Short mmCIF file of C-alpha atoms in Angstrom, two decimals:
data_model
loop_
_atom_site.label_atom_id
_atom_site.label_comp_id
_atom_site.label_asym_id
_atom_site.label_seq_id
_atom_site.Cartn_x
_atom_site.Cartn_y
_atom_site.Cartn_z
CA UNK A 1 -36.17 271.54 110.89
CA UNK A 2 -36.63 272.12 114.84
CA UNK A 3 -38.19 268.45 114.82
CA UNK A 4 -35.70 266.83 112.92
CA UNK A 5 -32.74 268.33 114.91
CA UNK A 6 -34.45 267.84 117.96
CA UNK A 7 -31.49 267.79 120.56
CA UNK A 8 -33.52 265.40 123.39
CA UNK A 9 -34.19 263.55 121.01
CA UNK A 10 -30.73 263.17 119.15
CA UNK A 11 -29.03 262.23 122.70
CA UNK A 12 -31.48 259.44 123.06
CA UNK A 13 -30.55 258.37 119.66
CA UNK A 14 -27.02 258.36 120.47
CA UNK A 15 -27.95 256.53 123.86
CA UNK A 16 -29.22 253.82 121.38
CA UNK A 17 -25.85 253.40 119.27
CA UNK A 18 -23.36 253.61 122.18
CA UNK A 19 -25.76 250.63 123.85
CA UNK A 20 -25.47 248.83 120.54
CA UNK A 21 -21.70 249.24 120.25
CA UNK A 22 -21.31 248.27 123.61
CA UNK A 23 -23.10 245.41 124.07
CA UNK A 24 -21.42 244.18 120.65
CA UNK A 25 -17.95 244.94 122.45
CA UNK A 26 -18.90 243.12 125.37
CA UNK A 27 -19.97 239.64 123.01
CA UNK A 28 -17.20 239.95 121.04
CA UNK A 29 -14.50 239.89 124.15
CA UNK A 30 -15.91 236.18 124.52
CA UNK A 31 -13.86 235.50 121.68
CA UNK A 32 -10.83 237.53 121.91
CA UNK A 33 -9.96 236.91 125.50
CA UNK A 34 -6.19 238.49 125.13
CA UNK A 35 -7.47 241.58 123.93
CA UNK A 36 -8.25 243.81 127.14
CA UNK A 37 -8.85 246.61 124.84
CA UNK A 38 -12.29 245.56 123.99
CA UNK A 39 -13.65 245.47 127.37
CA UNK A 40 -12.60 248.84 128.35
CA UNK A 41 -14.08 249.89 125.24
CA UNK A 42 -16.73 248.10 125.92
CA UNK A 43 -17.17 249.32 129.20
CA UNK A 44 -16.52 253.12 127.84
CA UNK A 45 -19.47 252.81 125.50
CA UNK A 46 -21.49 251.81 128.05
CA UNK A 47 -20.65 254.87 130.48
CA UNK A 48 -21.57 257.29 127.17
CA UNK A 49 -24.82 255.59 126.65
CA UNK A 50 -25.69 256.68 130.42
CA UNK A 51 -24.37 259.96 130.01
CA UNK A 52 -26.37 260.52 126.91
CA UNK A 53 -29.80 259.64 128.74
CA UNK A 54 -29.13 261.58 131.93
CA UNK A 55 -28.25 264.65 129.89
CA UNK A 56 -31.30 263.67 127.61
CA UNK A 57 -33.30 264.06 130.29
CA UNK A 58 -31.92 267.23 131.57
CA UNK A 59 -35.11 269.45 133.22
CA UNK A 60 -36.80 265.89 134.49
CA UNK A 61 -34.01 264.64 136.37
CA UNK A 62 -31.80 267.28 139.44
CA UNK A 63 -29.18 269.24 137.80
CA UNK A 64 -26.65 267.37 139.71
CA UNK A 65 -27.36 264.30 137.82
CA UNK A 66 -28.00 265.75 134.46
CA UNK A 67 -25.03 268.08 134.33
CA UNK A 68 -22.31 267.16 136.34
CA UNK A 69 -22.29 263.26 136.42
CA UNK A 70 -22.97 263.02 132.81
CA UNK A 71 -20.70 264.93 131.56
CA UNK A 72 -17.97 263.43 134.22
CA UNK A 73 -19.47 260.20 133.07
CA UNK A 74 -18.47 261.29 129.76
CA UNK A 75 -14.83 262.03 130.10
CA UNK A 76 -14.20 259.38 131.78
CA UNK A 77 -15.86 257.13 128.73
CA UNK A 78 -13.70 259.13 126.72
CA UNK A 79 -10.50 258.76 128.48
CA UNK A 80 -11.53 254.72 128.96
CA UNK A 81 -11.26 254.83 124.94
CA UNK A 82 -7.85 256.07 125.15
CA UNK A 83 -6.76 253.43 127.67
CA UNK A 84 -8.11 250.81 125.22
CA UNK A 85 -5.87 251.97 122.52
CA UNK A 86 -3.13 252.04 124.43
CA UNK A 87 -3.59 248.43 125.79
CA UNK A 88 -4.39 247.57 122.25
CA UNK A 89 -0.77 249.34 120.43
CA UNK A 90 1.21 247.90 123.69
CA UNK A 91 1.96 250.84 125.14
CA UNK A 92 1.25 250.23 129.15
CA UNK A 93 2.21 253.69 131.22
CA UNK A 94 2.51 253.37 135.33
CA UNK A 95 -0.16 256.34 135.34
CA UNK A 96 -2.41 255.12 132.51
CA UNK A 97 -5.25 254.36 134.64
CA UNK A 98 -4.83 257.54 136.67
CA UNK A 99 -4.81 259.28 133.37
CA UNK A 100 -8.18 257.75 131.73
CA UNK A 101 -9.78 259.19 134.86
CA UNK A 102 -8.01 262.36 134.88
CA UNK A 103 -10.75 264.14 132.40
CA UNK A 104 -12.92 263.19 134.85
CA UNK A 105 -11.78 264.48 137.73
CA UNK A 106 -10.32 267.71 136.37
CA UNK A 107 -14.42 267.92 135.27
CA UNK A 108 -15.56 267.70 139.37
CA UNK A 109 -12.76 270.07 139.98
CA UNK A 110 -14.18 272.67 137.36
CA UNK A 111 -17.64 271.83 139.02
CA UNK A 112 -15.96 273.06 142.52
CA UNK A 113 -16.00 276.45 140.96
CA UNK A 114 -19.18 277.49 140.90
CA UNK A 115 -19.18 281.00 139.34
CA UNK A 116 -17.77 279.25 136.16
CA UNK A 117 -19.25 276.47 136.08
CA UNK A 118 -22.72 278.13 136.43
CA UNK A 119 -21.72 279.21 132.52
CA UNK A 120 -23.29 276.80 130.19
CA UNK A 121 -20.91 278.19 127.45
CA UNK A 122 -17.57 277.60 129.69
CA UNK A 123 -19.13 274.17 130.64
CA UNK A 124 -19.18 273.22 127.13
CA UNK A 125 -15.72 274.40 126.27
CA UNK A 126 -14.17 272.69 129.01
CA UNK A 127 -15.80 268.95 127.85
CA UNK A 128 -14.95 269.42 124.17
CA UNK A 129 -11.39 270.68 125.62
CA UNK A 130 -10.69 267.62 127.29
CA UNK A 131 -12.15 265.92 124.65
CA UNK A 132 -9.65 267.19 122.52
CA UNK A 133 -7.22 266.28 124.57
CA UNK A 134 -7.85 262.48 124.62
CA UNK A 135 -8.68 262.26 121.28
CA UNK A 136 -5.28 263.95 120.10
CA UNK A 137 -3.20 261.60 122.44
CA UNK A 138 -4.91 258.40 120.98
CA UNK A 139 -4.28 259.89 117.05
CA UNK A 140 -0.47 260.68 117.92
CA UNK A 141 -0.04 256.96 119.25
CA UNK A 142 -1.91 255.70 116.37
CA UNK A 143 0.44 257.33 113.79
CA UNK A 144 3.64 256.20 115.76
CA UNK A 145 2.42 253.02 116.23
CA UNK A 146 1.61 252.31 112.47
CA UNK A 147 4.56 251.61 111.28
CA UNK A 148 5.25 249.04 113.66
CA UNK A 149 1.79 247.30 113.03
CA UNK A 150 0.24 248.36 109.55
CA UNK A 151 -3.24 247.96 109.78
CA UNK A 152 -5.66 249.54 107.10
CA UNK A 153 -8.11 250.57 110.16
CA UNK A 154 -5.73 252.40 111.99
CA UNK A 155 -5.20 255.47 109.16
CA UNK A 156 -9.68 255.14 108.98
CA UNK A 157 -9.46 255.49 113.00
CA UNK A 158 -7.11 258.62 112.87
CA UNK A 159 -8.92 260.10 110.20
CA UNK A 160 -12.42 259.76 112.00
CA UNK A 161 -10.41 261.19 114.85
CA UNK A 162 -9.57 264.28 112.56
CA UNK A 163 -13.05 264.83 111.70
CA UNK A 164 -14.60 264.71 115.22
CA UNK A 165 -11.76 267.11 116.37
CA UNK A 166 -13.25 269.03 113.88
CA UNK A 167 -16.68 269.26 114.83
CA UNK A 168 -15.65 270.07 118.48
CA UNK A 169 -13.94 272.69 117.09
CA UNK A 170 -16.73 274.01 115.05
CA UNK A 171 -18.82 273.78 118.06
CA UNK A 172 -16.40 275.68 120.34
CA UNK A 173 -15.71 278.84 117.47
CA UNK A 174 -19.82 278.82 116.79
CA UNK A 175 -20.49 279.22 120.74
CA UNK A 176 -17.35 281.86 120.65
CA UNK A 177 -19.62 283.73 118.31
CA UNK A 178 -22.85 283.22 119.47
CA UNK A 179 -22.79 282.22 122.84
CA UNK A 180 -25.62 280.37 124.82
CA UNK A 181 -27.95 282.22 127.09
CA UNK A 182 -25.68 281.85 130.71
CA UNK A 183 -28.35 281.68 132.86
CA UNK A 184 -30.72 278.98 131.00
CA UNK A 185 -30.77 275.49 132.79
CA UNK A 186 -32.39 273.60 129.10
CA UNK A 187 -30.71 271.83 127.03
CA UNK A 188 -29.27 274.02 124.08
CA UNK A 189 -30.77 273.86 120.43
CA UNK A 190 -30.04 275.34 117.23
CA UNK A 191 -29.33 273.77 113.83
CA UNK A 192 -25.56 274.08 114.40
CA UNK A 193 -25.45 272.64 117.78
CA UNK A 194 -27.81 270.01 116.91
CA UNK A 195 -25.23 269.47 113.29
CA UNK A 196 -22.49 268.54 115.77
CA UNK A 197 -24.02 266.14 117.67
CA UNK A 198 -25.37 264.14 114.73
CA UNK A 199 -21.81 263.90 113.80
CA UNK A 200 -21.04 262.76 117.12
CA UNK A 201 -23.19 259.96 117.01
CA UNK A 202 -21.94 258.93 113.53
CA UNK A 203 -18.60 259.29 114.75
CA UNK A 204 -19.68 256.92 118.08
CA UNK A 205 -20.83 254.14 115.56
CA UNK A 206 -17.94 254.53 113.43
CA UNK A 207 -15.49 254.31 115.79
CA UNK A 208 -17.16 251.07 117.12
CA UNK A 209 -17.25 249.71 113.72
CA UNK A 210 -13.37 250.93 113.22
CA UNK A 211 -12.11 249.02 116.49
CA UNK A 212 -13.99 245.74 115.54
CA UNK A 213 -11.82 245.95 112.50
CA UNK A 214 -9.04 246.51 114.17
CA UNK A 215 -9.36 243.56 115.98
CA UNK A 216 -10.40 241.62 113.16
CA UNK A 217 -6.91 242.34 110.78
CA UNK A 218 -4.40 242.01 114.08
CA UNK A 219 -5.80 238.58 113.80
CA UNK A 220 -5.76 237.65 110.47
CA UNK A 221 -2.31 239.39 110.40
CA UNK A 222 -1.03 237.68 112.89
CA UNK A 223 -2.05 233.97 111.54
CA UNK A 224 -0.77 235.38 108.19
CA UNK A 225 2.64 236.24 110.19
CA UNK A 226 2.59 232.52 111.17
CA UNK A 227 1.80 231.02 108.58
CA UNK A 228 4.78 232.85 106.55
CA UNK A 229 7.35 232.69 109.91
CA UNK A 230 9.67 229.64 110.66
CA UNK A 231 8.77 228.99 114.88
CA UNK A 232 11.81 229.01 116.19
CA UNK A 233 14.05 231.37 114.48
CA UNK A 234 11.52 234.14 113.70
CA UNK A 235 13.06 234.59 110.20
CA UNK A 236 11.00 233.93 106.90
CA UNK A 237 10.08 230.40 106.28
CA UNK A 238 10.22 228.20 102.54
CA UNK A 239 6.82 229.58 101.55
CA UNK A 240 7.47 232.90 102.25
CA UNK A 241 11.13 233.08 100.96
CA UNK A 242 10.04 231.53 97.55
CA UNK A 243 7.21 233.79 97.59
CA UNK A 244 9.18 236.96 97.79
CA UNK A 245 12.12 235.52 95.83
CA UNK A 246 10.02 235.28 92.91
CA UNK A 247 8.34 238.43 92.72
CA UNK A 248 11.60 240.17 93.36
CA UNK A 249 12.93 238.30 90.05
CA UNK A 250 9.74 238.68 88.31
CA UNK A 251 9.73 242.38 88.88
CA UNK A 252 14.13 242.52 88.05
CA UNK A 253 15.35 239.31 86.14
CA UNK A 254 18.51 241.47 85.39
CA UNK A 255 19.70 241.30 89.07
CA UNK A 256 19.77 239.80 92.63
CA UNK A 257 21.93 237.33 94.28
CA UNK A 258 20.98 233.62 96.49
CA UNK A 259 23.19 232.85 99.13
CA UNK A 260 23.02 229.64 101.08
CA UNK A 261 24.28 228.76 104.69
CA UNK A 262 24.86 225.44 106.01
CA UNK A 263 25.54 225.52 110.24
CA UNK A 264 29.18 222.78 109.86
CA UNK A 265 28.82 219.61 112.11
CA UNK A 266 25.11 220.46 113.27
CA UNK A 267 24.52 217.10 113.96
CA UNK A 268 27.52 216.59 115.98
CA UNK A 269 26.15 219.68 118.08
CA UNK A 270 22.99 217.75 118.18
CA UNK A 271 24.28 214.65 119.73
CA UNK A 272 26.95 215.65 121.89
CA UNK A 273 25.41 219.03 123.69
CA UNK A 274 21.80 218.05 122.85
CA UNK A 275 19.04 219.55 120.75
CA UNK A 276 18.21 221.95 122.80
CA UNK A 277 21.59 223.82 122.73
CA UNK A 278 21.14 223.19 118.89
CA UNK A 279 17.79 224.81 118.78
CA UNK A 280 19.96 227.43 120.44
CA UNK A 281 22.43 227.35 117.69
CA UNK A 282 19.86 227.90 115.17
CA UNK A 283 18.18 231.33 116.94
CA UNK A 284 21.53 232.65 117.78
CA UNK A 285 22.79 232.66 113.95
CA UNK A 286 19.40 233.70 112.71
CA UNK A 287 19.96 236.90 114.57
CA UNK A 288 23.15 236.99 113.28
CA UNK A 289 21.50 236.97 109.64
CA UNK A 290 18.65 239.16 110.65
CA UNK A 291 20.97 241.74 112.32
CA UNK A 292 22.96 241.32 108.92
CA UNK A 293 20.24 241.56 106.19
CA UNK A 294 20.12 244.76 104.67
CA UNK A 295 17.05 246.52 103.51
CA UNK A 296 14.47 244.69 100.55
CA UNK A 297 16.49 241.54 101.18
CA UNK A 298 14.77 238.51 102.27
CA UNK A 299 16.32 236.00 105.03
CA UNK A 300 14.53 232.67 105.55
CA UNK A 301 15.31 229.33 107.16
CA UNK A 302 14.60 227.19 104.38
CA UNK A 303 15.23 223.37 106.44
CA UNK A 304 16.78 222.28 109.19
CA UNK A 305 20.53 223.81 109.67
CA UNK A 306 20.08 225.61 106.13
CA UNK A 307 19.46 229.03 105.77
CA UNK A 308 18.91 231.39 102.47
CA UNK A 309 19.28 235.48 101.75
CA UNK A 310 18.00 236.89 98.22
CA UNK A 311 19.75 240.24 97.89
CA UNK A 312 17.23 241.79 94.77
CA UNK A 313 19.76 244.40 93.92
CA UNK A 314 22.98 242.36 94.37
CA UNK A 315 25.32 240.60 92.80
CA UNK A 316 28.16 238.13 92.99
CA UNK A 317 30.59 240.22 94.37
CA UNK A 318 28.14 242.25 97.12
CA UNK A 319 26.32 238.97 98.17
CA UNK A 320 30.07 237.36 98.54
CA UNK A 321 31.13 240.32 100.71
CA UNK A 322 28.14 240.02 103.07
CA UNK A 323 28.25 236.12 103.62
CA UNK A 324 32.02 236.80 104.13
CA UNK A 325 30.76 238.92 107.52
CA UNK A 326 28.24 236.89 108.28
CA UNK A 327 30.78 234.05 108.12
CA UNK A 328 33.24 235.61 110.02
CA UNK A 329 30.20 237.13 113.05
CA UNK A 330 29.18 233.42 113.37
CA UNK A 331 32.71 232.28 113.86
CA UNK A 332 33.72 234.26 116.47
CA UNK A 333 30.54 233.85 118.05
CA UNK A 334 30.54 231.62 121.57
CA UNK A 335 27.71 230.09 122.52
CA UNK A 336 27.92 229.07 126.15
CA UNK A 337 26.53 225.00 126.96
CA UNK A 338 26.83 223.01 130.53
CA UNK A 339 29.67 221.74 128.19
CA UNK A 340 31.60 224.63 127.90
CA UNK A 341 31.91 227.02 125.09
CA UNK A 342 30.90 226.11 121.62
CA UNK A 343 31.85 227.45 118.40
CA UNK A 344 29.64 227.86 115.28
CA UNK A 345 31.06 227.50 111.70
CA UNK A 346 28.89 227.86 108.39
CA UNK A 347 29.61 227.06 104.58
CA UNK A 348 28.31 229.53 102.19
CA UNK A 349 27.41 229.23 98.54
CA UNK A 350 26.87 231.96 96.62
CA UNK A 351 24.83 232.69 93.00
CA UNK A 352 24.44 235.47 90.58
CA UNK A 353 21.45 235.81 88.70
CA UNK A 354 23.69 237.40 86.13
CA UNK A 355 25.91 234.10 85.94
CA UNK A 356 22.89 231.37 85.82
CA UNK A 357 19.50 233.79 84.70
CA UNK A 358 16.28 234.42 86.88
CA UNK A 359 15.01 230.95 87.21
CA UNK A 360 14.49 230.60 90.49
CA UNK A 361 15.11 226.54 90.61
CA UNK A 362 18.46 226.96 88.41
CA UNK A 363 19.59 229.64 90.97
CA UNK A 364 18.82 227.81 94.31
CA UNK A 365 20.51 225.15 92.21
CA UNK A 366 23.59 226.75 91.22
CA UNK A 367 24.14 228.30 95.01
CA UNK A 368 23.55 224.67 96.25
CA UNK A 369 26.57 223.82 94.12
CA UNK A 370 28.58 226.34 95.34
CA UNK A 371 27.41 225.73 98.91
CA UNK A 372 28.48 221.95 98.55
CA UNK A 373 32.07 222.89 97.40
CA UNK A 374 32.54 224.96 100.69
CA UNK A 375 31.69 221.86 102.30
CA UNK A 376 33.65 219.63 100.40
CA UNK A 377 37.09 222.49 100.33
CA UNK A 378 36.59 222.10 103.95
CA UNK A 379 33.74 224.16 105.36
CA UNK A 380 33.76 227.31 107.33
CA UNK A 381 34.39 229.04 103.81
CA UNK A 382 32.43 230.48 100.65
CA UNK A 383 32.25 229.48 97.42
CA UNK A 384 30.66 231.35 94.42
CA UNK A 385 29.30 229.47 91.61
CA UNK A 386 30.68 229.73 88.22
CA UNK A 387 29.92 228.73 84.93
CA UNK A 388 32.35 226.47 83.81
CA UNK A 389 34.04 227.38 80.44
CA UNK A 390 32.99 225.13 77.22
CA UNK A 391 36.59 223.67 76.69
CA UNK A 392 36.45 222.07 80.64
CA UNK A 393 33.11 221.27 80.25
CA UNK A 394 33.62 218.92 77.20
CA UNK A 395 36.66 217.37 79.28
CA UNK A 396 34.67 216.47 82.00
CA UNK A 397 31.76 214.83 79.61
CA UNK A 398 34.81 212.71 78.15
CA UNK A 399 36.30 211.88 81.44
CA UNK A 400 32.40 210.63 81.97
CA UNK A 401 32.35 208.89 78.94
CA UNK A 402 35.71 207.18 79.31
CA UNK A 403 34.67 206.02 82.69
CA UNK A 404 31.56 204.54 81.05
CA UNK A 405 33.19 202.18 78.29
CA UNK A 406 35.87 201.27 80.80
CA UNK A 407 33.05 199.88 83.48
CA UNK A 408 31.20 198.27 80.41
CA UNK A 409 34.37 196.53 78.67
#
């Protein structure tokens, strides 16, 4: 057992992962240039992999070297780690880079005090301490920043974080017990000691592995995020609109409203204040919408001036009150040109799922009808589609008819 938890031995085997993850950092920046978490990851591997050798070789190399810059090496890896995941959530603190060298230094002070610090069981306490410290600060921004960007890695990172807090933990209550000769200048051994650093190196490797997945689904999120998001407006496009649409009537063909806006005279905008205060327009009532949408409904622009919101639990009445604000925010609303002021006007069409069914084409359909009587009443207005009654329905079909065998006679 003494062999196979051979402490020297383990460091230098953790030497040879936080080389591997480092290097494989350092290749993979090539390719993600805007990510400046990876190189200080990167370079925080690397400054662990020299820490494990010169405490490795503790007894061939001066104290000084093997104690003290190691472990300062170390913390400072560690607290490199923790300014990676903060340049990698977004968050970007005026002291950050003070504070990823803070363990550090707070490590040289201890070192100042050399009763203390001539304790090998104090010595340890105070690395897995700050340890703690880092580790816990990169977990809490993990968790706050996951429901802004919902990666599947992120929960795996905080959970690794868990267990490694663990260990230390473990490490610190064992030595609390059964403390380390304070006078021996050898490495420490044991099964239990030896236990936690295994983990440590598992936890080195998976932590590597965890942040090239990270990387990994930001991207593919974010070219899913495009693919599904109109350019300009930020709101859902077609694809993703029918998408959801769908599965919401799919999963409740009993319910849900389509409403349909139509900017009035966008053309005329176009051509007499140019298409860049129209591209203006267009963002400036999408937030309007956005702002407006309430919770499980969908907003997309669906073509040009047209717009479309799917309320899954709606109906006629709710999706009428809505587009009535939304109506009334956008015509009020000033947009300011070299021209002057401008103001925006939209036509609204509403459907009910309960009036036409859950097909999705008969209920685009239906609001399109409703959206062109706005139009044709005189815009800035809604209209809600009804079924015609069976009496006016055979009218009109005679009308049709009678206009037929007139043209033909």
């Amino acid at each position: 057992m003494s062999t196979l938890f051979h402490v020297p031995s383990l460091l230098m085997a953790a030497a040879v992962a936080g080389a591997c993850v480092s290097t494989s950092h350092l290749l993979i920046w090539r390719g993600v240039r805007n990510e400046i978490s990876v190189p200080l990851w990167g370079v925080a591997y690397g400054l662990c992999t020299l820490a494990m050798i010169m405490i490795g070789l503790r007894g061939v190399i001066p104290g000084f070297l093997s104690i003290v810059v190691s472990n300062g090496l170390l913390l400072v890896a560690v607290g490199l780690v923790w300014l990676g995941y903060r340049r990698f959530i977004g968050k970007i603190g005026r002291y950050d880079r003070l504070l990823a060298l803070l363990g550090g230094l707070v490590w040289l002070a201890f070192a100042c005090h050399h009763k203390l610090f001539a304790d090998i069981n104090l010595r340890t306490h105070a690395v897995s301490v700050v340890q703690s410290v880092y580790l816990l600060a990169i977990a809490y921004d993990l968790v706050a920043h996951r429901r802004k960007e919902p990666l599947p890695s992120l929960s795996l990172t905080v959970a690794a974080i868990a267990v490694q807090l663990a260990l230390l933990l473990a490490r610190t209550i064992h030595l609390l017990i059964d403390p380390l000769d304070t006078s021996t200048d050898t490495l420490p051994s044991g099964t239990p000691l030896a236990l936690t650093l295994v983990g440590s190196i598992g936890f080195v490797v998976f932590l590597g592995l965890l942040q090239f997945a990270l990387v990994g689904q930001r991207s593919e999120r974010r070219f899913r995020v495009a693919a599904e998001t109109d350019g300009l407006t930020g709101l859902a496009n077609r694809r993703r609109f029918l998408s959801e649409v769908l599965s919401d009537l799919e999963r409740s063909p009993a319910s849900g409203a389509m409403i349909l806006f139509d900017l009035d005279h966008f053309k005329s905008i176009n051509d007499t204040h140019g298409h860049l205060t129209g591209d203006r327009a267009l963002v400036e009532f999408s937030s309007i919408l956005a702002k407006a949408t309430p919770h499980r409904a969908v907003a997309a622009r669906i073509g040009g001036e047209e717009f479309a919101l799917f309320l899954p639990d709606g109906n006629a009445a709710a999706a009428a009150a809505l587009a009535e604000d939304i109506r009334r925010l956008t015509h009020t609303y000033e947009l300011i040109t070299t021209n002057g002021r401008l103001n925006m006007t939209v036509s609204v069409g509403v459907a009910d799922v309960a009036e036409v069914g859950s097909d999705y084409e008969t209920l685009h359909g239906a609001a399109d009808v409703a959206l062109y009587r706005a139009k044709s009443d005189g815009r800035d207005r809604i209209a809600i589609y009804r079924r015609e009654p069976l009496p006016k329905q055979i009218a009109a079909k005679r009308g049709e008819l009678a206009h037929l065998m007139s043209a033909t006679a």
